CSV table of C-alpha atoms in Angstrom, one decimal:
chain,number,residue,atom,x,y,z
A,119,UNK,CA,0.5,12.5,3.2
A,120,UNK,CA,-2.9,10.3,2.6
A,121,UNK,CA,-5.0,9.5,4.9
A,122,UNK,CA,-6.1,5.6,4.9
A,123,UNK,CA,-2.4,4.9,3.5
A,124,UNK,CA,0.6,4.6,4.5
A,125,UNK,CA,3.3,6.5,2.7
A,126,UNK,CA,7.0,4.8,2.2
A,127,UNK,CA,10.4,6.5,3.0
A,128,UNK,CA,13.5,4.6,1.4
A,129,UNK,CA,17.1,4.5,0.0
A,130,UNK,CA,17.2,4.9,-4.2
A,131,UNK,CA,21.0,3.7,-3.7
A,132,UNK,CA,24.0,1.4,-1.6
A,133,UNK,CA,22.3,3.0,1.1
A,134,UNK,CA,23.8,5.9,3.5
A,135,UNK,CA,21.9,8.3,1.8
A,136,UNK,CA,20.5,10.9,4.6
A,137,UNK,CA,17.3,9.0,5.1
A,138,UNK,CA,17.2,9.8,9.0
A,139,UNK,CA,17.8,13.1,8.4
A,140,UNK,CA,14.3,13.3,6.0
A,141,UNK,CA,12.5,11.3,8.5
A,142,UNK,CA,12.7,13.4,11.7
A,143,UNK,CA,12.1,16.5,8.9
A,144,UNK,CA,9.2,14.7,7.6
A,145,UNK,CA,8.0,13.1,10.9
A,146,UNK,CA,5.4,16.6,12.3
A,147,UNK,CA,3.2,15.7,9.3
A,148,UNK,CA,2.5,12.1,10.5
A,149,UNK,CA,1.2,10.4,13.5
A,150,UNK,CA,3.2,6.9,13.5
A,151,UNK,CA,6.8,6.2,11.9
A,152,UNK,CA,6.8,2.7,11.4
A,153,UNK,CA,10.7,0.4,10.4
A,154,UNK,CA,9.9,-2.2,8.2
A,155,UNK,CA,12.9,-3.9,7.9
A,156,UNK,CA,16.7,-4.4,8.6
A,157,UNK,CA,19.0,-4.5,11.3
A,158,UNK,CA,21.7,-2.7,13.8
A,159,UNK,CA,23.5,-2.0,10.3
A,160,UNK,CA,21.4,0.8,9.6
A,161,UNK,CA,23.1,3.8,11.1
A,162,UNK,CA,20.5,6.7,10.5
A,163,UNK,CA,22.3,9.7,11.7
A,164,UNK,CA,20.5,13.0,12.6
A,165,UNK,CA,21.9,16.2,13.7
A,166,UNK,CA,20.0,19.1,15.7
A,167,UNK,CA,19.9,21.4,18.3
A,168,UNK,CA,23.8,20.9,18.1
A,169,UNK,CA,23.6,17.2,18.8
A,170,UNK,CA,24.2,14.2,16.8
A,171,UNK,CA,22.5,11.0,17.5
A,172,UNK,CA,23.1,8.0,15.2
A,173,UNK,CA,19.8,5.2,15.6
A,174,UNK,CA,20.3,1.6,14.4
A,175,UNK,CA,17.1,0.0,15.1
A,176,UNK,CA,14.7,2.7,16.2
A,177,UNK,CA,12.5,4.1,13.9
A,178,UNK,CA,13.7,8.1,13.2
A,179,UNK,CA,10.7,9.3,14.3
A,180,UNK,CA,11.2,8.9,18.0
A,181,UNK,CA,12.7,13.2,18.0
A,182,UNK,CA,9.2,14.6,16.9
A,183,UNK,CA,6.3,15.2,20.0
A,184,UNK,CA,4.4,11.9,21.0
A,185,UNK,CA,4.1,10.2,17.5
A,186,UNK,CA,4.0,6.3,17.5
A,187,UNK,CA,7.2,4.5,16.8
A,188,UNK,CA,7.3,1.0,15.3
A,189,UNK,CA,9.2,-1.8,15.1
A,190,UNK,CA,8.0,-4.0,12.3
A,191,UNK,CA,8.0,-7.4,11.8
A,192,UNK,CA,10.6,-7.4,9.2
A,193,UNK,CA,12.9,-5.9,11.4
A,194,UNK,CA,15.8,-7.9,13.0
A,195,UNK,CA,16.4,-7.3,16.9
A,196,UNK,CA,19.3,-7.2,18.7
A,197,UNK,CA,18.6,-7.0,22.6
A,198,UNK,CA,22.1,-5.5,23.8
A,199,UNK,CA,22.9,-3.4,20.6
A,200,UNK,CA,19.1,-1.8,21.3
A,201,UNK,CA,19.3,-1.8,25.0
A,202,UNK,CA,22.5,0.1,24.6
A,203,UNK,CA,20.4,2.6,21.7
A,204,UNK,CA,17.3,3.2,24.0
A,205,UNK,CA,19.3,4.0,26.9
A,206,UNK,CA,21.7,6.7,25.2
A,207,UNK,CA,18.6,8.5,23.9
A,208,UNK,CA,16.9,8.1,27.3
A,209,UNK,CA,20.0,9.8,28.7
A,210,UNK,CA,19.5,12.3,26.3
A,211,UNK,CA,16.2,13.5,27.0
A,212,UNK,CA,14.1,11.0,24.7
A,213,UNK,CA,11.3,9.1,26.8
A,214,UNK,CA,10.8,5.7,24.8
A,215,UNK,CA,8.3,3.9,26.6
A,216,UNK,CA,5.1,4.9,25.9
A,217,UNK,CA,6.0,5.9,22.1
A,218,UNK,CA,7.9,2.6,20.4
A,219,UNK,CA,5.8,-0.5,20.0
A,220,UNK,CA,7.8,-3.9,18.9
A,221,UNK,CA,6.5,-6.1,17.1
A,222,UNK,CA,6.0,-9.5,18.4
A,223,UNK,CA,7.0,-11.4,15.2
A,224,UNK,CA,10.2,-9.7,14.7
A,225,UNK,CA,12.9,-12.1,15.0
A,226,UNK,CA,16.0,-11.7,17.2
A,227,UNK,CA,19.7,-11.4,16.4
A,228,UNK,CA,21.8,-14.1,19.0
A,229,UNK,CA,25.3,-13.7,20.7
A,230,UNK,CA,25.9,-16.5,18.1
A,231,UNK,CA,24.5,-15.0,14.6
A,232,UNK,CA,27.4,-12.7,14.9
A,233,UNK,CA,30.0,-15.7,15.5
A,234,UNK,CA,28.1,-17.5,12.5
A,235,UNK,CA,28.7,-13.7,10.5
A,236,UNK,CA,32.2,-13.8,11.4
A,237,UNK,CA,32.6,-17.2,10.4
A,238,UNK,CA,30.8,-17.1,7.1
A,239,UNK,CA,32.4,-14.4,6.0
A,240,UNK,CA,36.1,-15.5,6.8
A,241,UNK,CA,34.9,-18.7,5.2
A,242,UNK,CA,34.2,-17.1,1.8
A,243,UNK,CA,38.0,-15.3,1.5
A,244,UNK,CA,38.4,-13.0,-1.1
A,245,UNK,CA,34.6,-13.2,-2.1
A,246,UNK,CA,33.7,-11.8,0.9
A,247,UNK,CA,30.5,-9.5,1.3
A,248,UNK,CA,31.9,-7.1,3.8
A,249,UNK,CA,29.1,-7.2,6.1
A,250,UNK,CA,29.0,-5.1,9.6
A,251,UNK,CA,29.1,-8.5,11.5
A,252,UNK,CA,26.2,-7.8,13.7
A,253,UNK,CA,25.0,-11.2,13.1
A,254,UNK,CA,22.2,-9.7,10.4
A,255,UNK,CA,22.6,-12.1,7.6
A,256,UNK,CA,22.5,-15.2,10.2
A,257,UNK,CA,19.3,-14.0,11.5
A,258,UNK,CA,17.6,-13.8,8.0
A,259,UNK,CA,18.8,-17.3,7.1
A,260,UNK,CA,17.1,-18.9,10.3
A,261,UNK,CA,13.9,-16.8,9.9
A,262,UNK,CA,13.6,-18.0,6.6
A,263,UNK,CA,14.8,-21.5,7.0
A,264,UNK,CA,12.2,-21.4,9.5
A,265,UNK,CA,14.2,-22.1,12.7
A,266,UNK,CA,14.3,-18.7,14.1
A,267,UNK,CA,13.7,-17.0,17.6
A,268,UNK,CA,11.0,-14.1,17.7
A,269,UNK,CA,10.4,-11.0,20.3
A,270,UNK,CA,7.3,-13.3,21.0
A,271,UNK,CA,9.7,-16.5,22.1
A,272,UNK,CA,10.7,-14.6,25.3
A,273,UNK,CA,7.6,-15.0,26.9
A,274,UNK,CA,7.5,-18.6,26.4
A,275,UNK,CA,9.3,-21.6,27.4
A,276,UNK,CA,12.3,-19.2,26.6
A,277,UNK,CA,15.7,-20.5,28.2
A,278,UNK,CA,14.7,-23.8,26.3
A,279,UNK,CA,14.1,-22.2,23.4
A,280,UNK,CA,17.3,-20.3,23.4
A,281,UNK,CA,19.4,-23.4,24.4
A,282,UNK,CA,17.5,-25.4,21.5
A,283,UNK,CA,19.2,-22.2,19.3
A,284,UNK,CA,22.4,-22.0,20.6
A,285,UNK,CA,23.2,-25.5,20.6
A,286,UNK,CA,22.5,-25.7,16.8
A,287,UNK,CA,24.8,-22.6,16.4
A,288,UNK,CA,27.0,-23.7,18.0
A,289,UNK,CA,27.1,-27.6,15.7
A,290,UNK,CA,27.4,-24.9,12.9
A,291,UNK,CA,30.1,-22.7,14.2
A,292,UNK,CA,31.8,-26.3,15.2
A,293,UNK,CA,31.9,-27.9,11.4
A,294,UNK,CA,33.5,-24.3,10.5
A,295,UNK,CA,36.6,-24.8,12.7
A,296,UNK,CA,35.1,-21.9,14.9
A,297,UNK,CA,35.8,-23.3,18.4
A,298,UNK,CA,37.8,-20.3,20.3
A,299,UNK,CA,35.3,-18.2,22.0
A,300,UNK,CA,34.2,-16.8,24.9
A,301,UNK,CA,30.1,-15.8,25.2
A,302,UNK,CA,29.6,-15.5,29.0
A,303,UNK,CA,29.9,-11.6,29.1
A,304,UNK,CA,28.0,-11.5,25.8
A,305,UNK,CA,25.5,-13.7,26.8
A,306,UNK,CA,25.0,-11.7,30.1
A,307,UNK,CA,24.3,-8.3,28.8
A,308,UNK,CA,21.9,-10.1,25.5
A,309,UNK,CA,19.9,-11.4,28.7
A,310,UNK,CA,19.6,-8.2,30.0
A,311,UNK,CA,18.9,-6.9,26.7
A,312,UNK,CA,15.6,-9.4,27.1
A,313,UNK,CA,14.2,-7.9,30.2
A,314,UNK,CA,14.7,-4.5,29.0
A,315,UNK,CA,12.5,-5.1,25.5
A,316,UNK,CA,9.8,-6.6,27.8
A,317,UNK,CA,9.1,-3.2,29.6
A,318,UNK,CA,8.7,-1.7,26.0
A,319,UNK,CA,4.8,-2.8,24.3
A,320,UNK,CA,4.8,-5.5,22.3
A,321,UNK,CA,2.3,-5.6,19.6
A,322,UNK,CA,1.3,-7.4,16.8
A,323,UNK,CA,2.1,-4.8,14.3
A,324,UNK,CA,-0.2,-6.2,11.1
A,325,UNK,CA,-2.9,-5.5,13.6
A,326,UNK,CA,-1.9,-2.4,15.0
A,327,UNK,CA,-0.7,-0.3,11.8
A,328,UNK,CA,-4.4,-1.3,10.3
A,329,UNK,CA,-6.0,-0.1,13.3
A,330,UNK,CA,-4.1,3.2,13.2
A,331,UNK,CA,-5.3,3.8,9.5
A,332,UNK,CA,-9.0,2.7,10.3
A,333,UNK,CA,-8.5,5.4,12.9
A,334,UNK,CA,-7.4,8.0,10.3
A,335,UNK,CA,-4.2,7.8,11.2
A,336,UNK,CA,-1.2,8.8,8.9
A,337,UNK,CA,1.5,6.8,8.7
A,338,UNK,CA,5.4,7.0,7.6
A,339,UNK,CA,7.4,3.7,6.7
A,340,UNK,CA,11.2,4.2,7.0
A,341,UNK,CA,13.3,2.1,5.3
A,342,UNK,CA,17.4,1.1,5.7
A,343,UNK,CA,20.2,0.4,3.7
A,344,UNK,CA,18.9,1.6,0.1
A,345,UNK,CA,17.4,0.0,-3.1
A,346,UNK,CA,20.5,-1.3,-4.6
A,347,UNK,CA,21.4,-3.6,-1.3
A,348,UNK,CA,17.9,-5.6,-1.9
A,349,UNK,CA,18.2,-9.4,-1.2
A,350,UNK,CA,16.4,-9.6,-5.1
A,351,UNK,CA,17.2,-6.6,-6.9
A,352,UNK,CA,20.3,-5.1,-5.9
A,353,UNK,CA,23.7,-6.4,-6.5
A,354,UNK,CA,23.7,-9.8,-5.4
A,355,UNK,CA,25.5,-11.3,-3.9
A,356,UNK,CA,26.8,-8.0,-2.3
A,357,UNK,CA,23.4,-7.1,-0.6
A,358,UNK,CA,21.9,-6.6,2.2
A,359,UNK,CA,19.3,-9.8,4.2
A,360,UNK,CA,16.4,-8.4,3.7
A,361,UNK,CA,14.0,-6.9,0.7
A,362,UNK,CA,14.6,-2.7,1.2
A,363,UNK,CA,12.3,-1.8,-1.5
A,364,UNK,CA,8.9,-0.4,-1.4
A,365,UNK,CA,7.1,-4.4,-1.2
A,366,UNK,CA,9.2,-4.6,1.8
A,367,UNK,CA,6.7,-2.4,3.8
A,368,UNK,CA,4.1,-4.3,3.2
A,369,UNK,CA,5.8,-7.6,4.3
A,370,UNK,CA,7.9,-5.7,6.9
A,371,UNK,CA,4.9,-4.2,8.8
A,372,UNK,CA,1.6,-6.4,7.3
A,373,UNK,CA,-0.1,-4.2,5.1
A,374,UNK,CA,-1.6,-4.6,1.8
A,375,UNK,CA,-0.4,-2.9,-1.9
A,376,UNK,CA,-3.7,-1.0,-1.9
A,377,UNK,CA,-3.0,0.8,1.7
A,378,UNK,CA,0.7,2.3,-0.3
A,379,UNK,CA,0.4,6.2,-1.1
A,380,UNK,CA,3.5,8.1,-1.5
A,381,UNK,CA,6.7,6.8,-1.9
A,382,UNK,CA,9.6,8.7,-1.2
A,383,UNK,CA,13.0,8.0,-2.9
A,384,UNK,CA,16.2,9.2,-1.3
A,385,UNK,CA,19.1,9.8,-3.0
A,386,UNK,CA,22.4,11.8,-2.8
A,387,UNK,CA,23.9,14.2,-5.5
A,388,UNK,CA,26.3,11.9,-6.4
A,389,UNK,CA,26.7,8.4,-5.4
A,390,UNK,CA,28.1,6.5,-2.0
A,391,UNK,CA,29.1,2.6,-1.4
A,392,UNK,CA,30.3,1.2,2.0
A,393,UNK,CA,31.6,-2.4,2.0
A,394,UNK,CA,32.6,-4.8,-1.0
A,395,UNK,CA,30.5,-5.5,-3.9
A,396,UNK,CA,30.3,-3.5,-7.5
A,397,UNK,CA,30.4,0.1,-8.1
A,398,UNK,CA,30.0,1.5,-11.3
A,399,UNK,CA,30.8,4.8,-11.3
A,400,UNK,CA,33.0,4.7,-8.3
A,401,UNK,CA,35.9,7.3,-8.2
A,402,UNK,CA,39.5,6.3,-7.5
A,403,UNK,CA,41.2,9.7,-8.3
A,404,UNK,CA,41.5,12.8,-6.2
A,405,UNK,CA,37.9,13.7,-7.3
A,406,UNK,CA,36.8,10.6,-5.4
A,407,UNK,CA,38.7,11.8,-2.6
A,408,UNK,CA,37.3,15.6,-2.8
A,409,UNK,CA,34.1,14.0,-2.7
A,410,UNK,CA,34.8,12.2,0.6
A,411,UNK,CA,36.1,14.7,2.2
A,412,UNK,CA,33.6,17.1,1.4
A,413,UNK,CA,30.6,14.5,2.3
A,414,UNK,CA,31.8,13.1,5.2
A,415,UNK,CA,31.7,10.2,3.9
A,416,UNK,CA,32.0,7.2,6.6
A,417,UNK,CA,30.0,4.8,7.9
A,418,UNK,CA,27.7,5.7,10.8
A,419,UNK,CA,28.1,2.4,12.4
A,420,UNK,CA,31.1,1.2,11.1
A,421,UNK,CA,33.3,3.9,10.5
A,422,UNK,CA,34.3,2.7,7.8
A,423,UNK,CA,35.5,4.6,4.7
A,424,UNK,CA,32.5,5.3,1.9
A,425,UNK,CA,33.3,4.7,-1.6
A,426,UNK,CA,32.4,7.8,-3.7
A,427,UNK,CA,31.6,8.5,-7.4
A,428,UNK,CA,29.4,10.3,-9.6
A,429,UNK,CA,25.6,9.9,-9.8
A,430,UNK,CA,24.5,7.0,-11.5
A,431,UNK,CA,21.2,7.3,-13.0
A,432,UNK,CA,21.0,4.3,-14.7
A,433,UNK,CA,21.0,2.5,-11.2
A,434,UNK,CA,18.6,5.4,-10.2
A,435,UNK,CA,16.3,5.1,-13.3
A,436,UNK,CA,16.1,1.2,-12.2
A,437,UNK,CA,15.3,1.7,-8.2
A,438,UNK,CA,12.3,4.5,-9.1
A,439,UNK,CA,10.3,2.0,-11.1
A,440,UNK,CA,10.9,-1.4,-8.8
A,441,UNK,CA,10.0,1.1,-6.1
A,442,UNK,CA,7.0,2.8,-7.8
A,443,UNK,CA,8.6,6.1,-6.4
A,444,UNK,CA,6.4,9.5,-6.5
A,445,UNK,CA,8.9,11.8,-5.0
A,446,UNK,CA,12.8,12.3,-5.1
A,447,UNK,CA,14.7,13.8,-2.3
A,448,UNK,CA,18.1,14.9,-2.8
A,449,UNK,CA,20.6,15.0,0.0
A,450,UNK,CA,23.9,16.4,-0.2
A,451,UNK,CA,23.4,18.5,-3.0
A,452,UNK,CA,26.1,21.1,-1.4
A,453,UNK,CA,29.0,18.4,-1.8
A,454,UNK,CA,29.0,19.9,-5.4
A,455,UNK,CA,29.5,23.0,-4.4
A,456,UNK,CA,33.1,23.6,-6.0
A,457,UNK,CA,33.2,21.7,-8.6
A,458,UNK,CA,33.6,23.5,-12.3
A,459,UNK,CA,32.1,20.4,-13.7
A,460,UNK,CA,29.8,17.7,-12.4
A,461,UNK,CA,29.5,14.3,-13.9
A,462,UNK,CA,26.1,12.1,-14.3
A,463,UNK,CA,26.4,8.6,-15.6
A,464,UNK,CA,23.2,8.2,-18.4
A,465,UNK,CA,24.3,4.3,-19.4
A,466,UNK,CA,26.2,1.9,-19.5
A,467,UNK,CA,28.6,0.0,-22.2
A,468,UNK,CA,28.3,-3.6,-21.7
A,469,UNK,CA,30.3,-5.8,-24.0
A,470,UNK,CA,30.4,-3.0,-26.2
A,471,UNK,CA,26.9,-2.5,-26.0
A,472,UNK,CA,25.3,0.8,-24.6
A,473,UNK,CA,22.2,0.2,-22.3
A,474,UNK,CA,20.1,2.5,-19.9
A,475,UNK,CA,18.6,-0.6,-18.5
A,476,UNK,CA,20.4,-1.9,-14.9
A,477,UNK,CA,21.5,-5.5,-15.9
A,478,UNK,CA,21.7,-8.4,-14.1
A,479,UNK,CA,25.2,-8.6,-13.1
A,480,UNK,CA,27.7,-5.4,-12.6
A,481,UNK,CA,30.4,-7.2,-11.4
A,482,UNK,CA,32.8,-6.3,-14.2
A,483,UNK,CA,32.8,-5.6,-18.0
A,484,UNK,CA,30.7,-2.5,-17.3
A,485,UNK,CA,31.5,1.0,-18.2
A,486,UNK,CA,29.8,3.8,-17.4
A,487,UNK,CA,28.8,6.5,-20.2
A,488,UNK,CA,28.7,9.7,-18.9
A,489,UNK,CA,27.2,13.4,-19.5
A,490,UNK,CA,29.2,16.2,-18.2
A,491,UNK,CA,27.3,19.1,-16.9
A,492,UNK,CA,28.7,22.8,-15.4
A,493,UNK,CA,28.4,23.2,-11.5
A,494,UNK,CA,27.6,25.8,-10.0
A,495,UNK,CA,30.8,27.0,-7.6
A,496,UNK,CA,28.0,28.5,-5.1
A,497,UNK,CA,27.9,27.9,-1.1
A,498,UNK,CA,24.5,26.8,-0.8
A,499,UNK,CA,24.9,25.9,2.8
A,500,UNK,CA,23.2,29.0,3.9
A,501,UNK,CA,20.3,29.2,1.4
A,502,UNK,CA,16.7,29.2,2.8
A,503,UNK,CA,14.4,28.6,-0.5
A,504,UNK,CA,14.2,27.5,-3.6
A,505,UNK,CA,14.6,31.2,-5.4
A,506,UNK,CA,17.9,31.6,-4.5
A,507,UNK,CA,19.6,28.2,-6.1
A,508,UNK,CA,22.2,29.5,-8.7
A,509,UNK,CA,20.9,28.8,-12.3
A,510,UNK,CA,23.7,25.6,-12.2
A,511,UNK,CA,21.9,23.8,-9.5
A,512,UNK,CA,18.7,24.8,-11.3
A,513,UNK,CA,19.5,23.2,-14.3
A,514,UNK,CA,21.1,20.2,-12.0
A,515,UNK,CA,17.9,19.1,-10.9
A,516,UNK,CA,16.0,20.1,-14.5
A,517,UNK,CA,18.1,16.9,-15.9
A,518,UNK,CA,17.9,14.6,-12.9
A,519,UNK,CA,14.0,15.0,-13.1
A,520,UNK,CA,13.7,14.4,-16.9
A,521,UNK,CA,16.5,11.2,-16.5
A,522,UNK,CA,14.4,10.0,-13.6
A,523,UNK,CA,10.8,11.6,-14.8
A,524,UNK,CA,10.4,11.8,-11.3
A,525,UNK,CA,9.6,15.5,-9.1
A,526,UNK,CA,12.1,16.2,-6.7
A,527,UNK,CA,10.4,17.7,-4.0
A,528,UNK,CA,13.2,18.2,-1.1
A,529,UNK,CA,16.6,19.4,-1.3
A,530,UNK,CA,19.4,18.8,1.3
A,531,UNK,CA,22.2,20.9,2.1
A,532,UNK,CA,23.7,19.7,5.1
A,533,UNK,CA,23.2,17.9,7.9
A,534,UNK,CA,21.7,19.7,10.0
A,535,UNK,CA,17.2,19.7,10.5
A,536,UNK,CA,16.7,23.1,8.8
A,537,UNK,CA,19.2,22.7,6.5
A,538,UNK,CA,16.3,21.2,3.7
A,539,UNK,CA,13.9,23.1,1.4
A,540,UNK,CA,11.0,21.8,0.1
A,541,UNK,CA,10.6,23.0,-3.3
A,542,UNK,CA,6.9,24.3,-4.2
């Protein structure tokens, strides 16, 4: 933690990698947990007290005392989808009101971004990106085409704003053969969606994440989806809408480089994909399947099944430096448990070539070159520090951090808050 920065919480890889769950750990030594970008898609599941809650487009932060939530700028907004969120954890116990702040430039998702989704994506056939169809991509396309709709719309000249939207939508959705729907009882609980966001405080957040750190104020950024779904740096075109690396916090919530101190790096023990898009190291034998089982492995919002394989540190090596990382954090390190062996991938062979640098397209003609290490065959669930990791584990994490030159100062072992040691 430093004091006159903020630090930056993110994904190393295809995202779904625990970051939640390090968040609401994390959260007592900050005062304000600030979301700087993505949308409903982000599914950060957390797991305490013997409940599970799963958030999509509040900040993680919102569990710990009377710390200051944010929605950032970057963030994409759907009214209903968060009406529905804030109102589960309300029901639960969690008074929102006074703690989250949204900010006034963040743009909003529409009933018809998610027929636009729909109809992109059917339009692209087997090419298709396998988004969630929350109407996220859409969004990002009219914010940065410059005809979007922001939290700050609804207090002006809104229904003709909206109309202006829709009606453009709608031309779109039109000239793509989409013609056969229905948005009346969408349409009716977005609306409601509206007047709910306007009882939460709308701020500018530039102005108010600045202020905080004037005040002395410490500051967490949270990222979604991970490093390798960035609109620029991932695997396009099977990415995410939005820029989830570190620069993202500064344009996601309006602060300068200078103001970044620590950034933390998530990743899992072995490696995760949900959706279509490459995969190098992805598993499609019964040790993919182990690894599924054994992880959970399925998507927080979707469902759907994740796409498992071993760790891939030439990915990893790529997202610590375009994320400047300081710290790793490794989750799920007790999905390794049984194995005799563990594999990491070191590089890859590209046209016959071997290369530890990430290259611009993994699409096909890359295989991964891999070190095989022992495991450790030790239930770890139950372990409480850092002395009693079998010498396996020990020497686990001695490679990671001299393939990544990078500390790794958490270990995960489950799901559950106390389930995380912090190594010394």
């Amino acid at each position: 933690m430093n004091k006159g920065k903020v630090d930056v919480l993110l994904g190393l890889q295809w995202g779904d990698e625990g970051k939640g769950k390090v968040v609401d750990v994390l959260t007592p030594h900050y005062d304000v947990v600030a979301r700087f970008q993505g949308g409903p898609n982000a599914g950060h599941t957390l797991e305490f007290e013997g409940q599970k809650y799963v958030l999509r487009s509040i900040p993680s932060g919102i569990f710990q005392g009377e710390k200051v939530n944010i929605i950032g700028n970057g963030v994409v907004l759907a009214p209903d989808l968060f009406m529905a969120e804030a109102k589960e954890l309300e029901k639960s116990g969690h008074a929102l009101h006074e703690r989250l702040h949204i900010s006034r430039k963040a743009h909003l998702i529409m009933p018809t971004h998610r027929l636009l989704d729909a109809a992109y994506e059917a339009q692209k056939g087997k090419s298709k990106v396998g988004t969630t169809g929350k109407g996220i991509g859409p969004a990002y396309t009219d914010k940065v085409s410059r005809t979007g709709l922001r939290v700050g719309d609804i207090f002006d000249r809104f229904d003709e704003k909206y109309a202006a939207h829709k009606a453009r939508h709608e031309a779109i959705l039109k000239s793509l053969g989409m013609t056969d729907y229905d948005l009346t009882e969408v349409e009716r609980t977005w609306m409601e969606g509206i007047e709910y966001i306007k009882q939460f405080t709308i701020v500018d957040s530039e102005h108010e994440v600045n202020r905080l750190l004037r005040e002395g104020k410490s500051v967490l950024c949270e990222g979604a989806q991970g490093t390798m779904l960035d609109i620029d740096f991932g695997s396009y075109p099977f990415v995410t809408s939005s820029n989830t690396i570190c620069a993202g916090a500064c344009t996601g919530l309006g602060i300068g480089p200078n103001k970044i101190g620590d950034v933390f790096g998530i990743m899992k023990a072995y490696c995760t994909r949900v959706g279509a898009g490459p995969f190098p190291t992805e598993l499609f034998d019964e040790t993919g399947k182990t690894l599924r089982d054994l992880g959970h492995e399925y998507g927080a919002v979707t469902g759907r099944e994740r796409r498992c394989g071993w760790i891939d540190l030439v990915a990893l090596r790529y997202a610590v430096m375009v994320n400047g990382v300081t710290k790793l954090i490794m989750m799920k390190s007790d999905v390794l448990d049984s194995f005799k062996t563990i594999k990491a991938c070191v590089a890859y062979r590209v046209n016959g070539q071997e290369t530890r640098d990430f290259p611009f397209s993994v699409e096909s003609g890359v295989e991964p070159v891999y070190k095989e290490l022992p495991g450790w065959q030790t239930d770890m669930t139950k372990m409480t520090s850092e002395e009693q990791f079998p010498q396996g584990f020990k020497d686990y994490i001695a490679f990671l951090e001299e393939q990544l030159e990078t500390p790794i100062c958490i270990v995960s072992f489950g799901p559950d808050r106390s389930q995380t040691i912090v190594r010394q």
